[in-house]
Coordinates of C-alpha atoms in Angstrom, one line a residue:
X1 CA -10.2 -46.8 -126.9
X2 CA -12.1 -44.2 -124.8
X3 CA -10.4 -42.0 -122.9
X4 CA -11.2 -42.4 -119.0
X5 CA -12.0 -40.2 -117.0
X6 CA -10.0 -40.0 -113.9
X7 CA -8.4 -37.7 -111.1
X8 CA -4.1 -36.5 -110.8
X9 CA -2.9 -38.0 -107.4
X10 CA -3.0 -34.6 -105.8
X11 CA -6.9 -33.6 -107.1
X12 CA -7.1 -37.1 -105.6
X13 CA -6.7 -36.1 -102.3
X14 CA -8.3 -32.7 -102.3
X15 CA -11.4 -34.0 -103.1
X16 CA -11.3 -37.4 -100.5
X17 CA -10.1 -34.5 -97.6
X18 CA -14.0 -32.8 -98.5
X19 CA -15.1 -35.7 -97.9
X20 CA -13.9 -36.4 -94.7
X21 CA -14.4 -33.1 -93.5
X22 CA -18.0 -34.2 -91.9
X23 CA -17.4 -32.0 -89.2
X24 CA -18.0 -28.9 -91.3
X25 CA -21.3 -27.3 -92.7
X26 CA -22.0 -28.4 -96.5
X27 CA -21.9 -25.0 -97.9
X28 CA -17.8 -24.6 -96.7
X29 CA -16.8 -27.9 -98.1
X30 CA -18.9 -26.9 -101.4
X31 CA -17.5 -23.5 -101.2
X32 CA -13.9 -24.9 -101.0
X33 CA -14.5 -27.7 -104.0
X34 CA -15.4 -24.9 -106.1
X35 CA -12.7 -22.7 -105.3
X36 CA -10.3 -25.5 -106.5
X37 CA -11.9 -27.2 -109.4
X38 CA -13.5 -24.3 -111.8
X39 CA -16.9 -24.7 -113.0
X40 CA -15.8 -26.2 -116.4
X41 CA -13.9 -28.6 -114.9
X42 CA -16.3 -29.8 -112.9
X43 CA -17.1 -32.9 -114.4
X44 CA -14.2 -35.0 -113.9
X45 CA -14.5 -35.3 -110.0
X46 CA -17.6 -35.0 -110.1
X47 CA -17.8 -38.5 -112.3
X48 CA -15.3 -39.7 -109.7
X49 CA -17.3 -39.5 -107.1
X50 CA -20.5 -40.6 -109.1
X51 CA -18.3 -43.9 -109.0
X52 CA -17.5 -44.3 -105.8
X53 CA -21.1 -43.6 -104.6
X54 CA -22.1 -46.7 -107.2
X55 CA -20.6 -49.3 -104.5
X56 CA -22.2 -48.5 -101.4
X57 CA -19.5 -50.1 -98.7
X58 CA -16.8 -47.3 -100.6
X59 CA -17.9 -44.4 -98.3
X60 CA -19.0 -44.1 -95.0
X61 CA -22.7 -42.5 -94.4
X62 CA -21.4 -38.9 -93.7
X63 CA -19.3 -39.2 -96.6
X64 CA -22.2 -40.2 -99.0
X65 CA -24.1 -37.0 -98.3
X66 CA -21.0 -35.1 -98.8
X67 CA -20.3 -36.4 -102.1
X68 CA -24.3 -36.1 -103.3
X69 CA -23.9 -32.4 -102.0
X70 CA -21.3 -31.7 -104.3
X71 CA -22.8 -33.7 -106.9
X72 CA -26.0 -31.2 -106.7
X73 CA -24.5 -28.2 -106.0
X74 CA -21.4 -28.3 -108.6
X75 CA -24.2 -27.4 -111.2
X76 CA -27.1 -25.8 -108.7
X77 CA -26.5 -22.6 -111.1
X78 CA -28.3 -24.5 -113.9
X79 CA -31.9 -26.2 -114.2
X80 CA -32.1 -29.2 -112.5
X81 CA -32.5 -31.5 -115.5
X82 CA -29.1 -30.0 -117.0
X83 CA -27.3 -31.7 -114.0
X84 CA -25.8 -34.5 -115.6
X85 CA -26.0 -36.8 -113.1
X86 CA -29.1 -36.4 -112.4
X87 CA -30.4 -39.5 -113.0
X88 CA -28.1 -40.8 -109.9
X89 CA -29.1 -38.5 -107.5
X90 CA -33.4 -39.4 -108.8
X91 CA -32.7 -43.0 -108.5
X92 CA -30.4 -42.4 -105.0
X93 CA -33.4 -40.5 -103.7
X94 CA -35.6 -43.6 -104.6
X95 CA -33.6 -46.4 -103.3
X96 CA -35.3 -48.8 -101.0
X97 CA -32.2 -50.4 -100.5
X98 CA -30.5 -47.4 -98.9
X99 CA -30.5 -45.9 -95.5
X100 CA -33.1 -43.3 -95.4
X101 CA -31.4 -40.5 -93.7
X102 CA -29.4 -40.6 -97.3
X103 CA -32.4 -41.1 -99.4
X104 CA -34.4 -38.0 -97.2
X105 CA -31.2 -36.0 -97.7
X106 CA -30.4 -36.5 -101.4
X107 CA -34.5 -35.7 -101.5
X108 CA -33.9 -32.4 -99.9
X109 CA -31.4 -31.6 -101.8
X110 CA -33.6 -31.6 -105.2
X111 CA -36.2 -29.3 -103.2
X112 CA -33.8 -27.1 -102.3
X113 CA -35.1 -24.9 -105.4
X114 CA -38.6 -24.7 -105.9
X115 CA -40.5 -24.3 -109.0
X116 CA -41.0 -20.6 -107.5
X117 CA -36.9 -20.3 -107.1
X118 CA -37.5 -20.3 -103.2
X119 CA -33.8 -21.1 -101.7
X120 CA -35.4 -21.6 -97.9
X121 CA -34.6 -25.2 -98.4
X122 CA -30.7 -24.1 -98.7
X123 CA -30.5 -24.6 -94.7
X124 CA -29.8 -28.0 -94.9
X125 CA -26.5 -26.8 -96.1
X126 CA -25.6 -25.2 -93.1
X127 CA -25.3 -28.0 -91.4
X128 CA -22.8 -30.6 -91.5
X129 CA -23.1 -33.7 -92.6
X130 CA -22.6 -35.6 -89.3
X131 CA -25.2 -32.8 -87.4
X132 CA -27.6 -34.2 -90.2
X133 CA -27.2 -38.5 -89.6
X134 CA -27.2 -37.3 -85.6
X135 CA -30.4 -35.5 -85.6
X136 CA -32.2 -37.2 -88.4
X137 CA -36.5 -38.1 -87.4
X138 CA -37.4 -40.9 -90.1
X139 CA -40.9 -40.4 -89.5
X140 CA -41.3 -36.8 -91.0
X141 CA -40.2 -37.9 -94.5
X142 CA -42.5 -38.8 -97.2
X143 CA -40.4 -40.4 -99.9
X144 CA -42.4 -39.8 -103.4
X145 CA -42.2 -42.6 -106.3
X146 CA -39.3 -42.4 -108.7
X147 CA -41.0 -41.5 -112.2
X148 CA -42.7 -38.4 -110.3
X149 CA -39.1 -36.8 -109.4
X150 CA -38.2 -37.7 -113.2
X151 CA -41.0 -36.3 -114.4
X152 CA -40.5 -32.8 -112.0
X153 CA -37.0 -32.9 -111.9
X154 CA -35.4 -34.6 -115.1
X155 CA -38.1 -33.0 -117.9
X156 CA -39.4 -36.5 -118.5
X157 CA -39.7 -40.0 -117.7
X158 CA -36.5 -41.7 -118.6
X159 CA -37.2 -45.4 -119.7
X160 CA -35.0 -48.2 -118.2
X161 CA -31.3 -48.3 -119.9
X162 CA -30.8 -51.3 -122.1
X163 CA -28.3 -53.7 -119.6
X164 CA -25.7 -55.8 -121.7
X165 CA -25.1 -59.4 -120.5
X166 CA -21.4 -58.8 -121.2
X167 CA -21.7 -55.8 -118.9
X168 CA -23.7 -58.0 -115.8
X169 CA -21.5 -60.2 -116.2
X170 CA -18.1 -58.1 -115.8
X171 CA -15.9 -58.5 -112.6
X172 CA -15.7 -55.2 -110.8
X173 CA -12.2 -53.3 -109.5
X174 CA -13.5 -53.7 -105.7
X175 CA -15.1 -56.8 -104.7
X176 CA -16.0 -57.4 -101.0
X177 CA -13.2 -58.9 -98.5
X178 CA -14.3 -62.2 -98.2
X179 CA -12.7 -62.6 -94.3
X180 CA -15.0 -60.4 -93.6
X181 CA -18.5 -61.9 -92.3
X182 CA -21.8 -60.8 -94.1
X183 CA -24.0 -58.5 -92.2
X184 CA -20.8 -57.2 -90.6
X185 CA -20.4 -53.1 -90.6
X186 CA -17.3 -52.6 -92.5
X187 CA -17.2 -48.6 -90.9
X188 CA -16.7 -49.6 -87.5
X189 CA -13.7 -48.3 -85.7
X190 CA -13.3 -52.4 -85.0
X191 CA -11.2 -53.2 -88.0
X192 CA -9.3 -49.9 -87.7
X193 CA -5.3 -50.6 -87.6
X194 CA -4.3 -50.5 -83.9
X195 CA -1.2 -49.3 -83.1
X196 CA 1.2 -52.1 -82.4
X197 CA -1.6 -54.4 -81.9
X198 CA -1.7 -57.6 -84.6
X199 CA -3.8 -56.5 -87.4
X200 CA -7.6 -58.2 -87.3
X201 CA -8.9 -59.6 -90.7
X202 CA -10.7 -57.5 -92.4
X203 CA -8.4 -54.6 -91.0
X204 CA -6.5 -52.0 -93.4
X205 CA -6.2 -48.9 -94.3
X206 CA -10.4 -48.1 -96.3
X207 CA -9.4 -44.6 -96.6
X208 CA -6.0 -45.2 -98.5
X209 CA -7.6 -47.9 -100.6
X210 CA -10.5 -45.2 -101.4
X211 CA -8.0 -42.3 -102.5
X212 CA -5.9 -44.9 -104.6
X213 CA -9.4 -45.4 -106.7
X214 CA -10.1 -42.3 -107.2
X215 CA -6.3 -41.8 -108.7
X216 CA -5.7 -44.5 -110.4
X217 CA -9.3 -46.7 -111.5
X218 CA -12.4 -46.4 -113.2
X219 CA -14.5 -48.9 -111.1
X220 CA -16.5 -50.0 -114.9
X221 CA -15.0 -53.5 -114.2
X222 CA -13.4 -55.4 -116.4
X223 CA -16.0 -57.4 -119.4
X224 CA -15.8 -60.4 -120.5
X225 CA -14.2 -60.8 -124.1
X226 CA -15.9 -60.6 -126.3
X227 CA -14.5 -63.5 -128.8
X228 CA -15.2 -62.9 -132.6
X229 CA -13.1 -65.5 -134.4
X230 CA -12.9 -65.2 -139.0
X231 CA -15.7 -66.9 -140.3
X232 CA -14.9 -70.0 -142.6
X233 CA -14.0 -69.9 -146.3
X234 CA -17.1 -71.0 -148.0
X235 CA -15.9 -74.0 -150.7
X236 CA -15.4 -72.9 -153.8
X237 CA -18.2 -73.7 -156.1
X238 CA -17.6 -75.5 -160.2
X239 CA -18.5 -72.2 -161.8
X240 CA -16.7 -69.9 -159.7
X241 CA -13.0 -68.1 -160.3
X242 CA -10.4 -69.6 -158.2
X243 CA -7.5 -66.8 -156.9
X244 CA -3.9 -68.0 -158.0
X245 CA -1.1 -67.5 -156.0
X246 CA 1.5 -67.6 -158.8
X247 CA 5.2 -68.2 -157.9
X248 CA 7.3 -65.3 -157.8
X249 CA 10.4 -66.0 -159.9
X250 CA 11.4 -62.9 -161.3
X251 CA 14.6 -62.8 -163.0
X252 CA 16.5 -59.4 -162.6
X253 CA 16.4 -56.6 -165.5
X254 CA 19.4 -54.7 -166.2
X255 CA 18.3 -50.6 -166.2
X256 CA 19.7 -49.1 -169.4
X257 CA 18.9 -45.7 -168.2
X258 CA 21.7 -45.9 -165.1
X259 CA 24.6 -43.8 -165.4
X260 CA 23.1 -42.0 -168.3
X261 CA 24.4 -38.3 -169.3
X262 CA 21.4 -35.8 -168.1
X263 CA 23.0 -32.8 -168.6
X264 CA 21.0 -32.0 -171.9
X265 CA 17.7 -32.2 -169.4
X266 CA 19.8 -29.8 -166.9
X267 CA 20.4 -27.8 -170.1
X268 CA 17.0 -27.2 -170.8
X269 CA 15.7 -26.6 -167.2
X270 CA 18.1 -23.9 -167.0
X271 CA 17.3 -22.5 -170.4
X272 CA 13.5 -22.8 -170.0
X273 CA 13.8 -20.9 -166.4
X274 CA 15.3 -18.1 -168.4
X275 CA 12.8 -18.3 -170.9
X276 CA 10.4 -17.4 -168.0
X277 CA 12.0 -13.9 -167.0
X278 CA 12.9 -12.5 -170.4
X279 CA 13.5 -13.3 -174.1
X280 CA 16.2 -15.6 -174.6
X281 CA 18.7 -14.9 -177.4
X282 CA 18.5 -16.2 -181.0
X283 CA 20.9 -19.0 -180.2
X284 CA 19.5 -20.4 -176.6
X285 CA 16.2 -20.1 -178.2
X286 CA 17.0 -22.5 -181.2
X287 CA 19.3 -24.7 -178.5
X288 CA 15.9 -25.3 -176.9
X289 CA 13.8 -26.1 -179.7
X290 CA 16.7 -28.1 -180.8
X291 CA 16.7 -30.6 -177.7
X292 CA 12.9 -30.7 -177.6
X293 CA 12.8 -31.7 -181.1
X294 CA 16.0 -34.6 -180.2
X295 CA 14.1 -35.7 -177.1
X296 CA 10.4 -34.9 -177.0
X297 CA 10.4 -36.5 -173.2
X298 CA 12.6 -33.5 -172.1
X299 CA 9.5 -31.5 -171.9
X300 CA 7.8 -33.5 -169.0
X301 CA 11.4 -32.8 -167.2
X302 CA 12.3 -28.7 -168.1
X303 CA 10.1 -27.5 -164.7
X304 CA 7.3 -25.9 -166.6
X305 CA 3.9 -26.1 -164.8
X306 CA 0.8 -24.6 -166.0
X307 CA 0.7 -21.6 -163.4
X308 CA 4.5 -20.6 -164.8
X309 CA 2.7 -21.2 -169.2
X310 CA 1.8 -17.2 -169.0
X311 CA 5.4 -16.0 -168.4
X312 CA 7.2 -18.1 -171.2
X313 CA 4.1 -16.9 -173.7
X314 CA 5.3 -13.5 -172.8
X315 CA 8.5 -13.6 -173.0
X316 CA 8.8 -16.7 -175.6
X317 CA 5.9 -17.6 -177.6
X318 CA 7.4 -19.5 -180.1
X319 CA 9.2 -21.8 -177.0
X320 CA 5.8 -21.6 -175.5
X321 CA 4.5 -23.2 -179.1
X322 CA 6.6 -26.2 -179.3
X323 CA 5.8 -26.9 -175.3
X324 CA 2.2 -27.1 -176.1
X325 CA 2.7 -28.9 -179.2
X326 CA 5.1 -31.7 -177.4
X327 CA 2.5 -31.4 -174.4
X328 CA -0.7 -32.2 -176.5
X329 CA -1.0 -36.0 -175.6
X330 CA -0.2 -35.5 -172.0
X331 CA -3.1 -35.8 -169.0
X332 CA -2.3 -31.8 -168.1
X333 CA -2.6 -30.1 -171.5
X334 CA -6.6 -29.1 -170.1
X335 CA -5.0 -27.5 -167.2
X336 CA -2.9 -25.5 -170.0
X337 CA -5.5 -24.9 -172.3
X338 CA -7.2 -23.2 -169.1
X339 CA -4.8 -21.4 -168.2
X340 CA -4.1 -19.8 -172.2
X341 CA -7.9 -19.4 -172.3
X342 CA -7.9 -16.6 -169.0
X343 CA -4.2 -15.2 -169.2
X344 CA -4.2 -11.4 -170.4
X345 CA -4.8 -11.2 -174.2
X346 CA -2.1 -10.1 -176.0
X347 CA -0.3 -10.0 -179.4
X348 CA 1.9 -13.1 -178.0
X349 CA -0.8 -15.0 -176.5
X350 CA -2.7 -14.9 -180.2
X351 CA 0.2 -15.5 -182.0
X352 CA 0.7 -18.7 -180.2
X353 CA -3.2 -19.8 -179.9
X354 CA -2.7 -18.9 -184.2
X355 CA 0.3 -21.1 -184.6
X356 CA -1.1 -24.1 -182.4
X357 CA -4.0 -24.6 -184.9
X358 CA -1.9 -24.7 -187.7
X359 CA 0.3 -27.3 -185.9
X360 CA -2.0 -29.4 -183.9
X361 CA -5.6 -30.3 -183.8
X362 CA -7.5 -28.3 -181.2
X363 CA -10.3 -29.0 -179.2
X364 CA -13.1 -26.7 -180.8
X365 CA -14.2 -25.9 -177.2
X366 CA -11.0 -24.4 -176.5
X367 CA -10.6 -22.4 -179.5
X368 CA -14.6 -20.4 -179.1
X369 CA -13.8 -19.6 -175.3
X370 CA -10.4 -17.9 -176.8
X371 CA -12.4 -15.9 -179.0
X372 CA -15.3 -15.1 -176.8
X373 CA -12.2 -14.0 -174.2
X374 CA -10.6 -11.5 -176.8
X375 CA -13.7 -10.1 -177.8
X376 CA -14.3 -9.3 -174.3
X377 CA -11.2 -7.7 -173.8
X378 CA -11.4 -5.6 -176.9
X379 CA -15.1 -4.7 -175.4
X380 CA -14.0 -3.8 -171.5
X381 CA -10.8 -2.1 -172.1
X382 CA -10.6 1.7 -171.7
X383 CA -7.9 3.1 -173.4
X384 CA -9.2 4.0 -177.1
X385 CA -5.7 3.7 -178.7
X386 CA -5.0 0.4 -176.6
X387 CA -8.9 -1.0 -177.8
X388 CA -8.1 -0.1 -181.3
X389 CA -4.9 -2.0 -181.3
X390 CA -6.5 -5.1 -180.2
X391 CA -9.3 -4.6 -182.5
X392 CA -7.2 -4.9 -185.2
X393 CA -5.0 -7.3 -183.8
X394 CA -8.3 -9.6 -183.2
X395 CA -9.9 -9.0 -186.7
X396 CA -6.8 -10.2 -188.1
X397 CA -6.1 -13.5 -186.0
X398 CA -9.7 -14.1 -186.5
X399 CA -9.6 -13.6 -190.8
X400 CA -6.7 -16.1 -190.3
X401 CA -8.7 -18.9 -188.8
X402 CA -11.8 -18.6 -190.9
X403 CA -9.7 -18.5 -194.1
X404 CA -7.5 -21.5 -192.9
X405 CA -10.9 -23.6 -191.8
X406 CA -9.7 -23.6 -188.6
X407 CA -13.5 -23.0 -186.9
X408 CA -16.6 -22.9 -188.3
X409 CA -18.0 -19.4 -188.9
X410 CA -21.5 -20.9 -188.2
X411 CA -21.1 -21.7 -184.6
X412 CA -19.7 -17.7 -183.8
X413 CA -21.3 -15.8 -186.4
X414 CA -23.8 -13.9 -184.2
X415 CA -21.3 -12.8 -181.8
X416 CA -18.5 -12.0 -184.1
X417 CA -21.0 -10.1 -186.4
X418 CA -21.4 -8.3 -183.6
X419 CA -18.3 -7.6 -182.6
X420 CA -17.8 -5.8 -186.2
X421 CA -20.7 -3.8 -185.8
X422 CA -19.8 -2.4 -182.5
X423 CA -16.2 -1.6 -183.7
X424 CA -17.2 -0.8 -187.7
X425 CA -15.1 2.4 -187.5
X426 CA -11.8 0.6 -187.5
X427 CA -10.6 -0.6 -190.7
X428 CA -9.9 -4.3 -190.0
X429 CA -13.2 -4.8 -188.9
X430 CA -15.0 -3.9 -191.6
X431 CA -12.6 -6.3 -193.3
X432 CA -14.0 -9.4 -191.3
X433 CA -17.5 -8.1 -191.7
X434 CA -17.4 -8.5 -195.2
X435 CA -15.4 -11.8 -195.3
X436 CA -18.5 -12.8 -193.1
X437 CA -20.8 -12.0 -194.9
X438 CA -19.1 -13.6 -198.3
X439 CA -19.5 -16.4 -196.5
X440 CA -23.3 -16.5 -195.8

């Protein structure tokens, strides 16, 4: 549902007061409408009184030209066709159904800047708005058709607005008094209330009724529903699949798994969040690998995650091993792999990438990024002792998987050939060169 657009009770009657005020020249009542609504909050009474002036027995003459003044003026800063309600104040100006003295006024209003930003017109807003019915002459006004204001005043020619039947044929918030007769002025002081005099029909308080729209009602009317009922099953045809509604008669399954001793599990958790800050001794170590190899499940439950897998490597790589290994057939073991594949290389981290091929199957993808990792290490670190460590350490790990069959030699040989060249100095490498090239 839209929200509406509407006035507070006291706004309410700020706004009805400047429009009363017909007594007063335009440009005080504009000035004092400005002062209490800022300019970005001009739209919402400004929409009010683009409501009121819809029904044309709401407001009295002088109150009309009040309420188009403020209309115009609340955005007289801007071009004309940025006026968003401008298309009321074109169409008001071309009414044949309205009084002239407002259709000449709302008409002088859009000349009151000129194409050559002359503001000689802005004495019309000196006056007030009952000085301008009083002296009003009909017969020096020349009132110009509508799609020539459109065309000077709204950028272009605005075609007619596509009117919904539902929308014609809605019942509006203020309907006519039907007491009253037609062709009878509702704005004479005749059906004012009288003190202690017996109210006339057709009597009441208009100016009450007025400030209570503007507080409380959008005057959009109220639509006709709009009735859209569900649309029949079509029969089912011979060939088609019929939905069964089987019978729910489920008999009741005791859970083995109630009142079952986890403190193993809390065991482990403990242990394994241990295992993440430092080595663990010999005997919580082989308590670990004890449970995991008892109850292969407890791994899904001992709160490791991938982002914690570079801290128990670390600390515990032959924990970390059996982790993995337990882990291979779960959905996250890719999100581990990742993880192993950009941690820091390391003695650890090698020595449990080494020992998870010999345990498990890996995925080949896996193991080449690992090596294409440590040989950029080895290649971007700076300390010469620390390179030459890793070197070795890397020449090594890497004899041990070609000599175990682990990867084909084929599918790296041009970068690992490389590798030995660049480091040839260092013993180890010239190890794997050679191993290399025996295997050509």
């Amino acid at each position: 549902m839209k929200k509406r657009a509407s006035l507070g009770f006291e706004d309410s009657k700020a706004v009805f007061g400047l429009l009363r005020a017909e007594q007063r020249p335009l440009e005080e009542i504009v000035s004092d409408f400005t002062s209490i609504f800022s300019h970005a909050f001009h739209f919402i009474p400004c929409f009010s009184l683009s409501l009121l002036l819809q029904d044309k027995k709401m407001l009295s003459s002088t109150q009309r030209l009040i309420a188009f003044a403020l209309l115009h003026q609340a955005y007289a800063s801007q071009k004309p066709s940025a006026n968003p309600f401008i298309n009321l104040i074109i169409s008001a100006a071309c009414d044949v159904e309205a009084e002239k003295c407002e259709r000449a006024f709302v008409l002088q209003l859009l000349q009151l800047f000129g194409s050559d930003g002359s503001t000689s017109g802005k004495e019309l807003l000196k006056q007030s708005a009952a000085d301008y019915v009083k002296n009003f002459d009909p017969s020096v006004h020349v009132f110009p058709q509508q799609e020539q204001l459109q065309q000077q005043y709204a950028d272009k020619v605005h075609p007619e607005p596509y009117s919904s039947p539902f929308k014609d044929g809605s019942i509006k918030n203020v309907v006519a008094d039907p007491d009253v007769p037609s062709g009878c002025d509702t704005n004479s002081s005749e059906f004012d209330l009288q003190p202690g005099a017996k109210p006339k029909v057709g009597s009441g308080d208009k100016d009450e009724t007025v400030l209570g729209l503007l507080s409380n009602l959008a005057l959009e009317g109220l639509g006709p529903h709009w009735s859209r009922p569900i649309p029949p099953r079509l029969p089912v045809q011979d060939d088609e699949l019929v939905w069964l509604n089987p019978v729910d008669n489920h008999e009741l399954l005791w859970d083995d798994g109630m009142c079952v001793d986890t403190s193993r599990g809390a065991a482990v958790r403990d242990l394994i969040a241990k295992a993440l800050k430092g080595p663990l001794v010999p005997a919580q170590q082989e308590q670990v690998l004890l449970e995991l190899a008892n109850d292969p499940k407890l791994v899904y439950h001992c709160g490791l995650t991938p982002r914690k897998l570079p801290e128990l490597v670390e600390n515990n790589p032959l924990i970390a091993v059996e982790v993995l290994t337990k882990l291979i057939n779960s959905p996250e073991i890719a999100e581990y792999f990742t993880v192993l594949v950009n941690m820091d290389m390391s003695l650890h981290s090698m020595e449990v990438v080494n020992r998870l091929t010999t345990a498990v199957e890996l995925p080949s993808e896996f193991i080449h990024m690992y090596i294409t990792n440590c040989i950029s290490s080895c290649e971007n670190i700076k300390d010469k002792y620390m390179q030459n460590r890793l070197v070795r350490l890397v020449c090594v790990f890497l004899q041990s998987l070609i000599r175990n069959n682990i990867i084909n030699v084929k599918d790296l040989f041009i970068e690992v050939q490389a590798f030995c060249i660049e480091f040839s100095r260092i013993r180890e490498a010239a190890a794997l060169f050679r191993l290399l090239k025996s295997l050509e």
